[in-house]
Amino acid sequence: MAAIKCILGLLVLFAVSAWTEAMVIVPIIVTSDYLWCLCCFHKLSAGLYQDGFQIQGDIAVPINRNADPCVQRGCKWPKSSDGKVYIPYVIANSYIITTAINSFSASTCIRFIPRTTQTDYINIKSLDGCYSYVGRQGNVQTVSLKSQGCIYFGTVQHELIHALGFNHEQCRSDRDQHIKILLQNVIPGMAYNFDKINTLNQGTPYDYNSVMHYGRLAFSKDNVSPTMVAIPNSNAVFGTATQMSQNDIDRINLLYCSK
């Protein structure tokens, strides 16, 4: 019955809010976290191992990871002499996501380029779910964009922003001033998805419209009870971004593109 409700729910979303972006249909709610919650895909996010790493939420991490912001530990991608940051990638599958990949070049100095012989690069695969490492790991690193469920404009941006070194918005160091986490409604064992991190916020404001923000039902134990509410305005909408917000763009530019 849950699976039927999930399918019907997605059909409704597509029917009332779909739009076309380079031949890709994108629903209003596109972040992988929200769709996983909506369709009970969160079961993939605990205890799953791929290529030697563990999946926690939609972030691939080594076991015993350091929760400090990796950008302060040297996980930024290097800047070229022309001021651009070139990030090589390969795509193991034939699905179309190049529009989202190339979208970074329109508003930032980030350039995702097809890999030739580079040692450090992103390997985009269709594995079990939508997830990425946070920041540059060195050598090949996996970004999973499952062909069924992850090939949405905002979802691709979300995972690639992880690869650039950014965490989820609701994990920001100042999140308690803007969002209240309702752990009593979170699936047992999934509370780590809401851990607060000592993030480098770069003077940018908390952003409910960030493509990196979870939806209110993310990892809800019954898909009805919210796991987060905004404060002080409990009716504020969040987790529905279809693409990077201006704050998302500003943060990338501050971290990578400013001189």
CSV table of C-alpha atoms in Angstrom, one decimal:
chain,number,residue,atom,x,y,z
A,1,MET,CA,0.0,0.0,0.0
A,2,ALA,CA,2.9,2.4,0.8
A,3,ALA,CA,4.4,1.8,-2.6
A,4,ILE,CA,1.1,2.5,-4.3
A,5,LYS,CA,0.7,5.7,-2.4
A,6,CYS,CA,4.2,6.7,-3.3
A,7,ILE,CA,3.6,6.1,-7.0
A,8,LEU,CA,0.3,7.9,-6.9
A,9,GLY,CA,1.9,10.8,-5.1
A,10,LEU,CA,4.7,11.1,-7.7
A,11,LEU,CA,2.1,11.0,-10.5
A,12,VAL,CA,0.2,13.9,-8.9
A,13,LEU,CA,3.4,15.9,-8.5
A,14,PHE,CA,4.3,15.3,-12.2
A,15,ALA,CA,0.8,16.1,-13.3
A,16,VAL,CA,0.4,19.4,-11.6
A,17,SER,CA,3.9,20.8,-11.5
A,18,ALA,CA,6.2,19.2,-14.2
A,19,TRP,CA,8.1,21.4,-16.5
A,20,THR,CA,10.7,20.6,-19.2
A,21,GLU,CA,14.4,21.4,-18.9
A,22,ALA,CA,16.4,20.1,-21.9
A,23,MET,CA,14.0,17.2,-22.4
A,24,VAL,CA,14.1,16.3,-18.7
A,25,ILE,CA,10.9,16.4,-16.7
A,26,VAL,CA,11.4,18.1,-13.3
A,27,PRO,CA,8.8,18.1,-10.5
A,28,ILE,CA,8.6,21.1,-8.1
A,29,ILE,CA,10.0,19.0,-5.3
A,30,VAL,CA,13.2,17.6,-6.7
A,31,THR,CA,15.8,17.3,-3.9
A,32,SER,CA,16.7,13.7,-3.5
A,33,ASP,CA,16.2,13.9,0.3
A,34,TYR,CA,12.5,14.9,-0.1
A,35,LEU,CA,11.8,12.4,-2.8
A,36,TRP,CA,13.4,9.6,-0.8
A,37,CYS,CA,11.2,10.5,2.2
A,38,LEU,CA,8.1,10.8,0.1
A,39,CYS,CA,8.7,7.4,-1.5
A,40,CYS,CA,10.3,5.6,1.4
A,41,PHE,CA,13.7,5.5,-0.4
A,42,HIS,CA,15.3,6.5,2.9
A,43,LYS,CA,15.7,2.8,3.6
A,44,LEU,CA,18.7,2.9,1.2
A,45,SER,CA,20.5,5.5,3.3
A,46,ALA,CA,21.5,3.4,6.3
A,47,GLY,CA,24.1,0.7,6.4
A,48,LEU,CA,24.5,0.7,2.6
A,49,TYR,CA,28.1,0.2,1.3
A,50,GLN,CA,29.4,1.0,-2.1
A,51,ASP,CA,33.0,0.9,-3.3
A,52,GLY,CA,34.4,1.0,0.2
A,53,PHE,CA,32.3,3.8,1.7
A,54,GLN,CA,29.1,4.1,3.7
A,55,ILE,CA,26.0,6.0,2.6
A,56,GLN,CA,24.6,8.4,5.2
A,57,GLY,CA,21.6,10.2,3.9
A,58,ASP,CA,22.8,11.3,0.5
A,59,ILE,CA,26.4,11.8,1.5
A,60,ALA,CA,29.0,9.1,1.0
A,61,VAL,CA,31.5,9.1,3.8
A,62,PRO,CA,34.5,7.0,4.9
A,63,ILE,CA,33.8,5.1,8.1
A,64,ASN,CA,34.8,7.1,11.2
A,65,ARG,CA,34.5,10.4,9.2
A,66,ASN,CA,35.5,13.7,10.6
A,67,ALA,CA,32.5,16.0,10.9
A,68,ASP,CA,34.5,19.2,10.5
A,69,PRO,CA,33.9,21.1,7.3
A,70,CYS,CA,36.3,19.5,4.8
A,71,VAL,CA,37.0,22.7,3.0
A,72,GLN,CA,39.1,23.6,6.0
A,73,ARG,CA,41.1,20.4,5.5
A,74,GLY,CA,42.1,20.8,1.9
A,75,CYS,CA,39.2,19.2,0.1
A,76,LYS,CA,38.6,22.1,-2.3
A,77,TRP,CA,39.1,21.6,-6.0
A,78,PRO,CA,42.1,23.6,-7.2
A,79,LYS,CA,41.7,26.9,-9.2
A,80,SER,CA,43.4,27.2,-12.6
A,81,SER,CA,45.6,30.1,-13.6
A,82,ASP,CA,42.7,31.5,-15.6
A,83,GLY,CA,40.5,31.8,-12.4
A,84,LYS,CA,38.3,28.9,-13.3
A,85,VAL,CA,37.9,25.6,-11.3
A,86,TYR,CA,37.9,22.7,-13.7
A,87,ILE,CA,36.4,19.5,-12.3
A,88,PRO,CA,36.8,16.4,-14.6
A,89,TYR,CA,34.0,13.9,-14.7
A,90,VAL,CA,33.0,10.7,-16.5
A,91,ILE,CA,29.5,9.4,-16.9
A,92,ALA,CA,29.1,5.6,-16.7
A,93,ASN,CA,25.6,5.6,-18.0
A,94,SER,CA,23.9,7.3,-21.0
A,95,TYR,CA,21.3,9.3,-19.1
A,96,ILE,CA,21.0,13.0,-19.9
A,97,ILE,CA,22.2,15.3,-17.1
A,98,THR,CA,24.5,17.6,-18.9
A,99,THR,CA,22.2,20.6,-18.6
A,100,ALA,CA,22.4,20.5,-14.9
A,101,ILE,CA,26.1,19.8,-14.9
A,102,ASN,CA,26.7,22.8,-17.2
A,103,SER,CA,24.5,25.1,-15.3
A,104,PHE,CA,27.3,25.9,-12.8
A,105,SER,CA,29.3,27.7,-15.6
A,106,ALA,CA,26.5,30.2,-16.1
A,107,SER,CA,26.8,31.8,-12.6
A,108,THR,CA,30.1,30.5,-11.0
A,109,CYS,CA,33.7,29.8,-12.0
A,110,ILE,CA,33.1,26.1,-11.7
A,111,ARG,CA,33.5,24.1,-14.9
A,112,PHE,CA,32.7,20.5,-15.0
A,113,ILE,CA,34.6,19.0,-17.9
A,114,PRO,CA,34.8,15.5,-19.4
A,115,ARG,CA,37.8,13.7,-18.1
A,116,THR,CA,40.8,12.9,-20.3
A,117,THR,CA,43.8,11.9,-18.2
A,118,GLN,CA,43.2,13.8,-14.9
A,119,THR,CA,44.0,11.8,-11.7
A,120,ASP,CA,41.3,13.4,-9.6
A,121,TYR,CA,37.8,13.3,-11.1
A,122,ILE,CA,34.1,12.5,-10.4
A,123,ASN,CA,32.7,9.2,-11.6
A,124,ILE,CA,28.9,9.6,-12.1
A,125,LYS,CA,27.1,6.3,-11.8
A,126,SER,CA,23.6,5.0,-11.5
A,127,LEU,CA,23.9,3.1,-8.2
A,128,ASP,CA,21.4,2.7,-5.3
A,129,GLY,CA,20.2,6.2,-4.8
A,130,CYS,CA,21.4,9.8,-5.0
A,131,TYR,CA,24.6,10.6,-3.0
A,132,SER,CA,28.1,12.1,-3.1
A,133,TYR,CA,31.2,12.6,-1.1
A,134,VAL,CA,31.6,16.1,0.4
A,135,GLY,CA,34.5,17.8,-1.3
A,136,ARG,CA,37.4,16.6,-3.4
A,137,GLN,CA,38.7,13.2,-2.1
A,138,GLY,CA,41.6,12.6,-4.4
A,139,ASN,CA,41.7,10.1,-7.3
A,140,VAL,CA,38.3,8.9,-8.5
A,141,GLN,CA,35.2,9.6,-6.4
A,142,THR,CA,31.7,8.4,-7.0
A,143,VAL,CA,28.6,10.5,-7.4
A,144,SER,CA,25.6,8.3,-7.6
A,145,LEU,CA,22.6,9.5,-9.6
A,146,LYS,CA,20.3,6.6,-10.0
A,147,SER,CA,18.6,6.6,-13.4
A,148,GLN,CA,15.2,6.1,-11.8
A,149,GLY,CA,14.7,8.7,-9.2
A,150,CYS,CA,17.7,11.0,-9.3
A,151,ILE,CA,17.8,12.5,-12.8
A,152,TYR,CA,16.3,15.8,-12.0
A,153,PHE,CA,17.9,19.2,-12.5
A,154,GLY,CA,17.9,20.2,-8.8
A,155,THR,CA,19.0,16.8,-7.6
A,156,VAL,CA,22.0,16.8,-9.9
A,157,GLN,CA,22.9,20.2,-8.7
A,158,HIS,CA,22.4,19.1,-5.1
A,159,GLU,CA,24.8,16.2,-5.3
A,160,LEU,CA,27.4,18.2,-7.3
A,161,ILE,CA,27.4,20.9,-4.7
A,162,HIS,CA,28.2,18.2,-2.1
A,163,ALA,CA,31.1,17.3,-4.3
A,164,LEU,CA,32.3,20.9,-4.1
A,165,GLY,CA,32.4,20.7,-0.4
A,166,PHE,CA,29.0,21.9,0.9
A,167,ASN,CA,26.8,20.2,3.5
A,168,HIS,CA,23.0,20.4,3.9
A,169,GLU,CA,21.5,23.7,4.9
A,170,GLN,CA,19.7,22.3,8.0
A,171,CYS,CA,23.1,21.1,9.3
A,172,ARG,CA,24.5,24.7,9.4
A,173,SER,CA,26.1,25.8,12.7
A,174,ASP,CA,23.4,28.5,13.1
A,175,ARG,CA,20.5,26.3,12.1
A,176,ASP,CA,18.9,26.4,15.6
A,177,GLN,CA,17.9,30.0,15.1
A,178,HIS,CA,16.0,29.1,11.9
A,179,ILE,CA,14.8,25.5,12.1
A,180,LYS,CA,13.7,23.2,14.8
A,181,ILE,CA,14.5,19.5,14.5
A,182,LEU,CA,11.8,17.1,15.7
A,183,LEU,CA,13.9,14.0,16.5
A,184,GLN,CA,10.9,12.3,17.9
A,185,ASN,CA,9.5,12.0,14.4
A,186,VAL,CA,12.7,10.8,12.8
A,187,ILE,CA,13.1,7.2,11.7
A,188,PRO,CA,15.1,5.4,14.4
A,189,GLY,CA,18.7,5.3,13.5
A,190,MET,CA,18.4,8.2,11.0
A,191,ALA,CA,19.0,11.1,13.5
A,192,TYR,CA,22.6,11.6,12.2
A,193,ASN,CA,21.1,13.2,9.1
A,194,PHE,CA,20.2,16.2,11.2
A,195,ASP,CA,23.6,16.5,13.1
A,196,LYS,CA,24.7,20.1,13.4
A,197,ILE,CA,28.1,20.8,11.8
A,198,ASN,CA,30.6,23.5,12.5
A,199,THR,CA,30.2,24.8,9.0
A,200,LEU,CA,32.0,27.7,7.2
A,201,ASN,CA,29.0,29.9,6.5
A,202,GLN,CA,31.0,32.7,4.8
A,203,GLY,CA,28.7,35.4,6.1
A,204,THR,CA,25.8,34.2,4.0
A,205,PRO,CA,22.3,34.0,5.6
A,206,TYR,CA,20.4,30.8,6.4
A,207,ASP,CA,18.4,29.9,3.3
A,208,TYR,CA,15.1,28.0,3.3
A,209,ASN,CA,15.2,28.2,-0.5
A,210,SER,CA,18.6,26.5,-0.8
A,211,VAL,CA,18.7,23.4,-3.0
A,212,MET,CA,20.7,21.9,-0.2
A,213,HIS,CA,17.8,22.1,2.3
A,214,TYR,CA,15.8,18.9,3.3
A,215,GLY,CA,12.1,19.0,3.1
A,216,ARG,CA,9.9,19.0,6.2
A,217,LEU,CA,9.1,15.3,6.0
A,218,ALA,CA,12.7,14.1,5.3
A,219,PHE,CA,13.3,10.8,7.1
A,220,SER,CA,9.9,11.0,8.8
A,221,LYS,CA,9.0,7.7,10.5
A,222,ASP,CA,5.4,7.8,9.1
A,223,ASN,CA,5.7,10.3,6.2
A,224,VAL,CA,3.2,12.5,7.9
A,225,SER,CA,4.8,13.9,11.0
A,226,PRO,CA,7.3,16.6,10.1
A,227,THR,CA,10.9,16.2,11.1
A,228,MET,CA,11.6,19.9,10.9
A,229,VAL,CA,9.6,23.2,11.4
A,230,ALA,CA,10.8,26.7,10.6
A,231,ILE,CA,11.2,29.2,13.4
A,232,PRO,CA,9.8,31.6,14.3
A,233,ASN,CA,7.4,31.2,11.3
A,234,SER,CA,6.3,27.6,11.5
A,235,ASN,CA,4.4,27.9,8.2
A,236,ALA,CA,7.5,28.8,6.2
A,237,VAL,CA,8.1,26.5,3.2
A,238,PHE,CA,11.4,24.9,2.7
A,239,GLY,CA,13.0,21.9,0.9
A,240,THR,CA,11.1,22.6,-2.4
A,241,ALA,CA,13.9,24.2,-4.5
A,242,THR,CA,14.1,23.1,-8.1
A,243,GLN,CA,17.6,24.7,-8.6
A,244,MET,CA,20.3,26.6,-6.9
A,245,SER,CA,19.2,29.7,-5.0
A,246,GLN,CA,21.2,32.9,-5.2
A,247,ASN,CA,22.6,32.1,-1.8
A,248,ASP,CA,23.8,28.7,-3.1
A,249,ILE,CA,25.5,30.5,-6.0
A,250,ASP,CA,27.0,33.2,-3.7
A,251,ARG,CA,28.5,30.5,-1.4
A,252,ILE,CA,30.2,28.7,-4.3
A,253,ASN,CA,31.6,32.0,-5.6
A,254,LEU,CA,32.8,33.0,-2.2
A,255,LEU,CA,34.5,29.7,-1.6
A,256,TYR,CA,36.0,29.2,-5.0
A,257,CYS,CA,35.8,32.2,-7.2
A,258,SER,CA,36.6,35.3,-5.1
A,259,LYS,CA,40.2,36.6,-5.4
